[in-house]
CSV table of C-alpha atoms and ligand atoms in Angstrom, one decimal:
chain,number,residue,atom,x,y,z
A,1,MET,CA,104.5,181.7,188.4
A,2,GLU,CA,107.1,179.2,187.0
A,3,TYR,CA,109.9,181.6,187.3
A,4,ASP,CA,110.9,184.4,189.6
A,5,VAL,CA,112.7,186.3,186.9
A,6,LEU,CA,112.6,185.9,183.2
A,7,VAL,CA,115.7,187.2,181.8
A,8,ILE,CA,115.5,188.1,178.0
A,9,GLY,CA,118.9,188.1,176.2
A,10,ALA,CA,122.1,186.2,176.8
A,11,GLY,CA,124.9,188.5,176.2
A,12,SER,CA,127.0,190.4,178.8
A,13,ALA,CA,124.1,191.9,180.7
A,14,GLY,CA,121.8,188.9,180.6
A,15,LEU,CA,124.5,186.5,181.5
A,16,SER,CA,125.8,188.4,184.4
A,17,ALA,CA,122.2,189.1,186.0
A,18,ALA,CA,121.6,185.1,185.7
A,19,LEU,CA,124.5,184.5,187.6
A,20,THR,CA,123.7,186.8,190.4
A,21,LEU,CA,120.0,185.4,190.6
A,22,GLY,CA,121.1,182.0,190.6
A,23,ARG,CA,123.5,182.6,193.5
A,24,CYS,CA,120.5,184.3,195.2
A,25,ARG,CA,118.5,180.7,194.5
A,26,ARG,CA,116.0,182.2,192.4
A,27,ARG,CA,114.1,180.4,189.7
A,28,VAL,CA,115.5,181.9,186.5
A,29,LEU,CA,115.1,181.2,182.8
A,30,LEU,CA,117.6,183.2,180.5
A,31,ALA,CA,116.2,183.3,177.1
A,32,ASP,CA,118.9,183.3,174.5
A,33,GLY,CA,117.5,184.8,171.4
A,34,GLY,CA,121.0,184.6,169.2
A,35,ALA,CA,124.2,186.4,168.6
A,36,PRO,CA,125.3,189.6,170.6
A,37,ARG,CA,125.6,192.8,169.2
A,38,ASN,CA,129.6,192.4,168.8
A,39,ALA,CA,129.3,189.2,166.9
A,40,PRO,CA,131.0,190.2,163.8
A,41,SER,CA,133.8,191.5,165.9
A,42,GLY,CA,137.3,189.3,166.0
A,43,ALA,CA,137.9,190.2,169.7
A,44,VAL,CA,136.3,191.9,173.1
A,45,HIS,CA,138.8,194.4,174.4
A,46,ASN,CA,138.7,196.4,177.7
A,47,PHE,CA,136.8,193.7,179.6
A,48,LEU,CA,139.0,193.0,183.0
A,49,THR,CA,140.8,189.4,182.8
A,50,ARG,CA,139.3,188.8,179.4
A,51,ASP,CA,140.8,191.6,177.1
A,52,GLY,CA,141.2,190.2,173.6
A,53,VAL,CA,139.1,187.1,173.7
A,54,ARG,CA,136.5,186.5,171.0
A,55,PRO,CA,133.2,187.6,171.8
A,56,ALA,CA,131.6,184.0,171.4
A,57,LYS,CA,134.2,182.9,173.9
A,58,LEU,CA,133.3,185.4,176.5
A,59,LEU,CA,129.6,184.3,176.3
A,60,GLU,CA,130.6,180.6,176.3
A,61,LEU,CA,132.7,181.2,179.7
A,62,GLY,CA,129.7,183.0,181.0
A,63,ARG,CA,127.3,180.3,180.2
A,64,ALA,CA,129.6,177.5,181.8
A,65,GLN,CA,129.5,179.4,184.9
A,66,LEU,CA,125.8,179.2,185.2
A,67,ALA,CA,126.0,175.1,185.2
A,68,PRO,CA,126.6,174.9,188.9
A,69,TYR,CA,123.4,176.9,189.7
A,70,PRO,CA,120.7,174.4,189.7
A,71,THR,CA,117.7,177.0,189.5
A,72,VAL,CA,119.1,178.4,186.5
A,73,SER,CA,117.9,177.2,182.9
A,74,VAL,CA,119.2,178.6,179.7
A,75,GLN,CA,116.9,178.2,176.6
A,76,GLU,CA,117.6,179.1,173.0
A,77,LEU,CA,114.4,181.2,172.7
A,78,LYS,CA,113.2,184.5,171.2
A,79,ILE,CA,110.6,186.3,173.2
A,80,SER,CA,108.1,188.0,170.8
A,81,GLU,CA,105.4,188.9,173.4
A,82,LEU,CA,105.2,189.9,177.0
A,83,LYS,CA,101.7,190.3,178.7
A,84,LYS,CA,101.3,192.1,182.1
A,85,LEU,CA,99.3,189.8,184.7
A,86,ALA,CA,98.0,191.0,187.9
A,87,SER,CA,101.3,189.5,189.8
A,88,GLY,CA,103.8,189.2,187.1
A,89,PHE,CA,104.1,188.5,183.0
A,90,ARG,CA,103.2,186.0,180.6
A,91,ALA,CA,105.9,185.8,177.8
A,92,THR,CA,105.5,184.2,174.5
A,93,GLY,CA,108.0,183.2,172.1
A,94,THR,CA,109.6,180.6,169.7
A,95,THR,CA,112.5,178.2,170.5
A,96,SER,CA,115.3,177.7,168.2
A,97,GLN,CA,113.7,174.4,167.0
A,98,GLY,CA,110.6,176.7,165.7
A,99,HIS,CA,108.3,175.5,168.4
A,100,ALA,CA,106.0,178.0,170.3
A,101,TRP,CA,106.7,178.8,174.0
A,102,SER,CA,105.0,180.3,176.7
A,103,GLY,CA,105.8,181.0,180.3
A,104,THR,CA,105.1,183.0,183.6
A,105,ALA,CA,107.5,185.0,185.6
A,106,ARG,CA,107.1,187.1,188.7
A,107,ARG,CA,109.5,189.4,187.1
A,108,VAL,CA,111.0,190.3,183.8
A,109,LEU,CA,114.6,191.5,183.2
A,110,LEU,CA,115.3,193.1,179.3
A,111,ALA,CA,118.9,192.6,178.3
A,112,THR,CA,118.2,192.7,174.4
A,113,GLY,CA,120.8,195.2,173.5
A,114,VAL,CA,120.7,197.2,170.4
A,115,ASP,CA,121.4,197.1,166.5
A,116,ASP,CA,123.7,199.6,164.9
A,117,VAL,CA,122.4,201.1,161.7
A,118,LEU,CA,125.0,201.3,159.2
A,119,PRO,CA,125.0,203.6,156.1
A,120,PRO,CA,123.6,201.6,153.3
A,121,LEU,CA,126.8,202.1,151.1
A,122,PRO,CA,128.9,199.1,150.0
A,123,GLY,CA,131.5,197.7,152.5
A,124,PHE,CA,130.1,199.2,155.5
A,125,ARG,CA,128.2,196.0,156.6
A,126,GLU,CA,131.3,193.7,155.2
A,127,LEU,CA,133.6,195.6,157.1
A,128,TRP,CA,131.9,196.0,160.6
A,129,GLY,CA,133.8,195.1,163.2
A,130,SER,CA,137.2,194.8,161.5
A,131,GLY,CA,137.9,197.8,159.1
A,132,VAL,CA,134.6,199.7,160.2
A,133,LEU,CA,134.5,200.4,163.9
A,134,HIS,CA,132.2,202.3,166.3
A,135,CYS,CA,134.6,202.6,169.3
A,136,PRO,CA,137.9,204.0,170.2
A,137,TYR,CA,137.9,202.4,173.4
A,138,CYS,CA,137.1,199.0,172.0
A,139,HIS,CA,139.4,199.2,168.9
A,140,GLY,CA,141.4,202.3,169.1
A,141,TYR,CA,144.7,200.8,170.5
A,142,GLU,CA,144.8,198.1,167.5
A,143,VAL,CA,144.9,200.9,164.8
A,144,ARG,CA,147.0,203.2,166.8
A,145,ASP,CA,149.3,205.6,164.8
A,146,GLN,CA,147.5,204.3,161.4
A,147,PRO,CA,145.6,206.5,158.9
A,148,LEU,CA,142.2,206.5,160.0
A,149,ALA,CA,138.8,208.1,158.7
A,150,VAL,CA,135.7,209.4,160.5
A,151,PHE,CA,132.7,209.1,158.9
A,152,GLY,CA,130.0,211.6,159.7
A,153,ARG,CA,128.7,214.9,160.0
A,154,GLY,CA,128.3,218.0,162.1
A,155,LYS,CA,129.2,218.0,165.8
A,156,THR,CA,129.4,214.4,166.3
A,157,ALA,CA,132.0,213.8,163.5
A,158,VAL,CA,134.1,216.7,164.8
A,159,GLY,CA,133.8,215.3,168.4
A,160,LEU,CA,134.7,211.6,167.4
A,161,ALA,CA,137.6,212.9,165.3
A,162,LEU,CA,139.1,214.8,168.1
A,163,LEU,CA,138.6,212.0,170.4
A,164,LEU,CA,140.5,209.8,167.9
A,165,THR,CA,143.6,212.4,168.1
A,166,ASN,CA,144.8,210.2,171.2
A,167,TRP,CA,145.3,207.2,169.2
A,168,SER,CA,146.7,208.7,165.6
A,169,SER,CA,147.9,211.8,164.1
A,170,ASP,CA,146.5,211.2,160.8
A,171,ILE,CA,142.9,211.5,160.5
A,172,VAL,CA,140.5,212.2,158.0
A,173,VAL,CA,136.7,213.5,158.4
A,174,VAL,CA,134.8,211.9,155.6
A,175,THR,CA,131.2,213.6,155.4
A,176,ASP,CA,129.6,212.0,152.2
A,177,GLY,CA,128.4,215.3,150.9
A,178,PRO,CA,127.9,218.6,152.7
A,179,GLY,CA,129.4,218.1,156.1
A,180,HIS,CA,127.0,220.7,158.2
A,181,LEU,CA,130.0,221.9,159.9
A,182,THR,CA,130.1,225.2,161.7
A,183,ALA,CA,133.1,227.6,161.6
A,184,TYR,CA,134.2,226.6,164.7
A,185,GLY,CA,133.9,223.0,163.9
A,186,ARG,CA,136.2,223.4,160.9
A,187,GLN,CA,138.5,225.6,163.0
A,188,ARG,CA,138.9,222.8,165.5
A,189,LEU,CA,139.6,220.2,162.7
A,190,ARG,CA,142.3,222.5,161.3
A,191,GLN,CA,143.8,223.1,164.8
A,192,HIS,CA,144.5,219.7,165.3
A,193,HIS,CA,145.6,218.9,161.3
A,194,ILE,CA,142.6,216.8,160.9
A,195,GLY,CA,141.7,216.5,157.0
A,196,LEU,CA,138.1,216.9,155.9
A,197,ARG,CA,136.7,215.3,152.5
A,198,GLN,CA,133.1,216.3,151.7
A,199,GLU,CA,132.8,214.5,148.3
A,200,PRO,CA,129.9,211.8,148.2
A,201,VAL,CA,131.2,208.3,148.8
A,202,ALA,CA,130.9,205.4,146.7
A,203,GLY,CA,131.9,203.0,149.1
A,204,LEU,CA,134.6,201.3,151.0
A,205,VAL,CA,137.2,198.7,149.9
A,206,GLY,CA,138.6,196.4,152.2
A,207,GLY,CA,141.7,193.8,151.8
A,208,PRO,CA,141.9,190.1,151.8
A,209,ASP,CA,142.7,190.5,155.5
A,210,GLY,CA,139.1,192.0,156.2
A,211,LEU,CA,140.4,195.4,157.0
A,212,LEU,CA,140.0,198.8,155.1
A,213,ARG,CA,142.0,199.6,152.4
A,214,CYS,CA,140.3,202.8,151.2
A,215,VAL,CA,137.5,205.2,151.1
A,216,GLU,CA,136.0,205.4,147.4
A,217,PHE,CA,134.6,208.7,146.0
A,218,THR,CA,131.8,208.7,143.3
A,219,ASP,CA,134.4,211.0,141.4
A,220,GLY,CA,136.8,208.2,141.0
A,221,ASN,CA,139.1,209.2,143.8
A,222,TYR,CA,139.9,207.5,146.8
A,223,LEU,CA,141.5,207.7,150.2
A,224,GLU,CA,143.7,205.1,151.9
A,225,ARG,CA,142.9,204.3,155.4
A,226,LYS,CA,143.4,201.5,157.6
A,227,ALA,CA,140.0,202.1,159.4
A,228,LEU,CA,137.0,204.0,159.6
A,229,PHE,CA,135.1,204.9,162.7
A,230,LEU,CA,131.3,206.1,162.8
A,231,HIS,CA,128.8,206.8,165.6
A,232,ALA,CA,125.8,205.0,164.0
A,233,PRO,CA,122.3,205.5,165.0
A,234,GLN,CA,120.9,202.6,167.0
A,235,GLU,CA,117.6,200.7,167.3
A,236,GLN,CA,116.5,198.6,169.9
A,237,ARG,CA,117.0,194.9,169.4
A,238,SER,CA,113.4,194.1,170.6
A,239,SER,CA,110.3,196.0,170.6
A,240,LEU,CA,109.1,194.4,174.0
A,241,ALA,CA,109.6,197.4,175.8
A,242,ALA,CA,107.7,199.9,173.7
A,243,ASP,CA,105.1,197.3,173.1
A,244,LEU,CA,104.2,197.3,176.6
A,245,GLY,CA,104.2,201.1,177.0
A,246,ALA,CA,107.6,201.7,178.8
A,247,LYS,CA,109.0,205.0,178.6
A,248,LEU,CA,112.0,205.6,176.3
A,249,ASN,CA,114.5,208.2,176.2
A,250,GLY,CA,115.0,210.5,173.0
A,251,LYS,CA,117.5,208.4,171.6
A,252,GLY,CA,115.0,205.2,172.0
A,253,ALA,CA,116.8,203.7,174.9
A,254,VAL,CA,114.7,202.0,177.5
A,255,TRP,CA,114.5,204.4,180.6
A,256,VAL,CA,115.1,203.1,184.0
A,257,ASP,CA,115.1,204.2,187.5
A,258,LYS,CA,118.0,203.9,190.1
A,259,ASN,CA,116.9,200.4,190.7
A,260,SER,CA,117.1,199.4,187.1
A,261,GLN,CA,113.2,199.3,186.9
A,262,THR,CA,111.7,200.6,183.6
A,263,SER,CA,108.4,202.7,184.0
A,264,ILE,CA,106.5,199.3,183.8
A,265,PRO,CA,106.3,197.9,187.4
A,266,GLY,CA,108.3,194.7,187.4
A,267,LEU,CA,109.8,195.0,184.1
A,268,TYR,CA,113.7,195.7,184.5
A,269,ALA,CA,116.5,196.5,181.9
A,270,ALA,CA,120.2,196.2,181.8
A,271,GLY,CA,123.0,196.8,179.2
A,272,ASP,CA,122.9,198.6,176.0
A,273,THR,CA,119.3,198.7,175.8
A,274,THR,CA,119.4,201.3,178.6
A,275,PRO,CA,120.8,204.9,178.2
A,276,GLY,CA,124.8,205.4,178.9
A,277,GLN,CA,128.0,204.4,178.0
A,278,GLN,CA,128.3,200.8,176.1
A,279,GLN,CA,130.7,198.4,176.8
A,280,ALA,CA,130.4,194.4,177.4
A,281,LEU,CA,131.9,195.2,181.1
A,282,ILE,CA,129.2,198.0,181.7
A,283,ALA,CA,126.4,195.9,180.3
A,284,ALA,CA,127.8,193.0,182.8
A,285,ALA,CA,128.1,195.5,185.8
A,286,GLU,CA,124.5,196.6,184.9
A,287,GLY,CA,123.0,193.0,184.8
A,288,ASN,CA,124.6,192.3,188.2
A,289,LYS,CA,123.0,195.6,189.6
A,290,ALA,CA,119.7,194.8,188.3
A,291,ALA,CA,119.9,191.3,189.4
A,292,ILE,CA,120.6,192.6,193.0
A,293,CYS,CA,117.6,195.1,192.5
A,294,LEU,CA,115.3,192.4,191.4
A,295,ASN,CA,116.2,190.0,194.3
A,296,GLU,CA,115.7,192.8,196.9
A,297,ALA,CA,112.2,193.5,195.5
A,298,LEU,CA,111.2,189.7,195.4
A,299,THR,CA,112.7,189.4,199.0
A,300,LYS,CA,110.6,192.5,200.4
A,301,GLU,CA,107.3,191.1,198.6
A,302,GLN,CA,107.9,187.5,200.1
A,303,VAL,CA,108.7,189.1,203.4
A,304,SER,CA,105.8,191.3,203.5
A,305,SER,CA,103.3,188.7,202.4
A,306,ALA,CA,104.7,186.3,205.0
A,307,GLY,CA,104.1,188.8,207.8
B,401,LIG,C1,131.5,195.7,166.2
B,401,LIG,C2,131.3,195.9,167.8
B,401,LIG,C3,132.5,195.7,168.4
B,401,LIG,C4,132.7,195.9,170.0
B,401,LIG,N1,133.6,195.7,170.7
B,401,LIG,C5,133.5,195.7,171.9
B,401,LIG,C6,134.8,195.6,172.9
B,401,LIG,O1,135.9,195.4,172.0
B,401,LIG,N2,134.6,195.9,174.0
B,401,LIG,C7,133.6,196.3,174.8
B,401,LIG,O2,133.5,196.3,175.9
B,401,LIG,N3,132.4,196.3,173.8
B,401,LIG,C8,132.2,196.1,172.7
B,401,LIG,N4,131.0,196.4,172.0
B,401,LIG,C9,130.1,196.8,172.6
B,401,LIG,C10,129.5,195.5,173.0
B,401,LIG,O3,128.9,194.6,172.3
B,401,LIG,C11,128.0,195.8,173.9
B,401,LIG,O4,128.4,197.1,174.7
B,401,LIG,C12,127.6,194.7,174.6
B,401,LIG,O5,127.4,193.4,173.8
B,401,LIG,C13,126.4,194.8,175.4
B,401,LIG,O6,125.6,193.8,176.1
B,401,LIG,P1,124.3,193.5,176.2
B,401,LIG,O7,124.2,192.2,177.0
B,401,LIG,O8,123.6,194.7,176.7
B,401,LIG,O9,123.8,193.3,174.8
B,401,LIG,P2,124.3,192.2,173.6
B,401,LIG,O10,125.3,191.6,173.9
B,401,LIG,O11,123.9,192.6,172.4
B,401,LIG,O12,123.3,191.1,173.8
B,401,LIG,C14,121.8,190.9,173.8
B,401,LIG,C15,121.2,189.7,173.7
B,401,LIG,O13,119.7,189.6,173.7
B,401,LIG,C16,119.1,188.6,172.5
B,401,LIG,N5,117.8,189.3,172.2
B,401,LIG,C17,117.4,190.3,171.7
B,401,LIG,N6,116.2,190.3,171.7
B,401,LIG,C18,115.8,189.1,172.1
B,401,LIG,C19,114.4,188.4,172.3
B,401,LIG,N7,113.4,189.1,171.8
B,401,LIG,N8,114.5,187.5,172.9
B,401,LIG,C20,115.5,186.7,173.4
B,401,LIG,N9,116.9,187.3,173.2
B,401,LIG,C21,116.8,188.5,172.6
B,401,LIG,C22,120.3,189.1,171.5
B,401,LIG,O14,120.4,188.3,170.5
B,401,LIG,C23,121.6,189.3,172.1
B,401,LIG,O15,122.2,187.9,172.3
B,401,LIG,C24,131.2,196.3,170.4
B,401,LIG,C25,130.2,196.5,169.6
B,401,LIG,C26,130.3,196.4,168.6
B,401,LIG,C27,129.0,196.7,167.5
């Protein structure tokens, strides 16, 4: 096997795992397949010692801190296939120059993240990460006390609107057609002075600053807002786990046991790709934990085969 661990994905989870494994003197290849999930955003918030840093800067710092560890290499490489071997994996992929690549590793860590599936309406993609936001913990403070919209329907929209009341007292739920709200959901909105607009949405209009100016309805009316929050559905960024037959949960996230191992022996996962809260710092912590579990599994294998 060329590597002890192939880490796929060089976001917070992958970089953190590579650092821990490098410090364990493991032969690691970190495959960097492109931009992280938060690339459209101007800043990473809520990350101890790095609050407000640009997403690219956070990863640049992470990569620089791998340099002292001679057993870690980083390659711009998109992995397209994993094959299980008797004692490890063969991975194939394509480098950023378009060359085919293939290599073997005793273990694989998936840190491939997720994609947010935005509504196919004008303005959502353009304003994503600036005027269209997904998480109050990441961006709520920056739009505190501003007029806000919550886009969505049913329980999810009510829950997100109620959560946001800690950041603003001027919130309107925009459902883009029938909101599928229960009587109790409507009552809770009223109780907390949260507005409700159920007209179909034509799109979002942003200002030159990249921030939201208004939600435009198909009847020509509009609603001025500074930011719109939504819980968008998610897709796995890569199908590598599913292709190997790894267990996914009901939402499509890669199931892992308490040692960060998937249902495929030797295949580990960390960060947004797994279930649970999604924050850059949590992804980094999960990468660190998975790396410790990986090192311990590898050590156990070596010690028992030596004995
Ligand atoms: C707009 C926006 C703003 C956000 N702001 C914040 C914030 O302020 N604070 C915060 O804590 N969190 C924020 N988040 C959440 C944060 O981005 C994620 O929790 C974090 O990026 C998860 O890290 P990760 O390493 O699991 O995944 P990612 O950072 O998404 O990294 C996964 C990496 O894997 C790579 N990859 C995927 N498939 C392959 C493959 N086949 N081969 C090789 N590489 C591959 C991807 O290109 C990517 O680089 C934000 C999210 C969004 C969408």
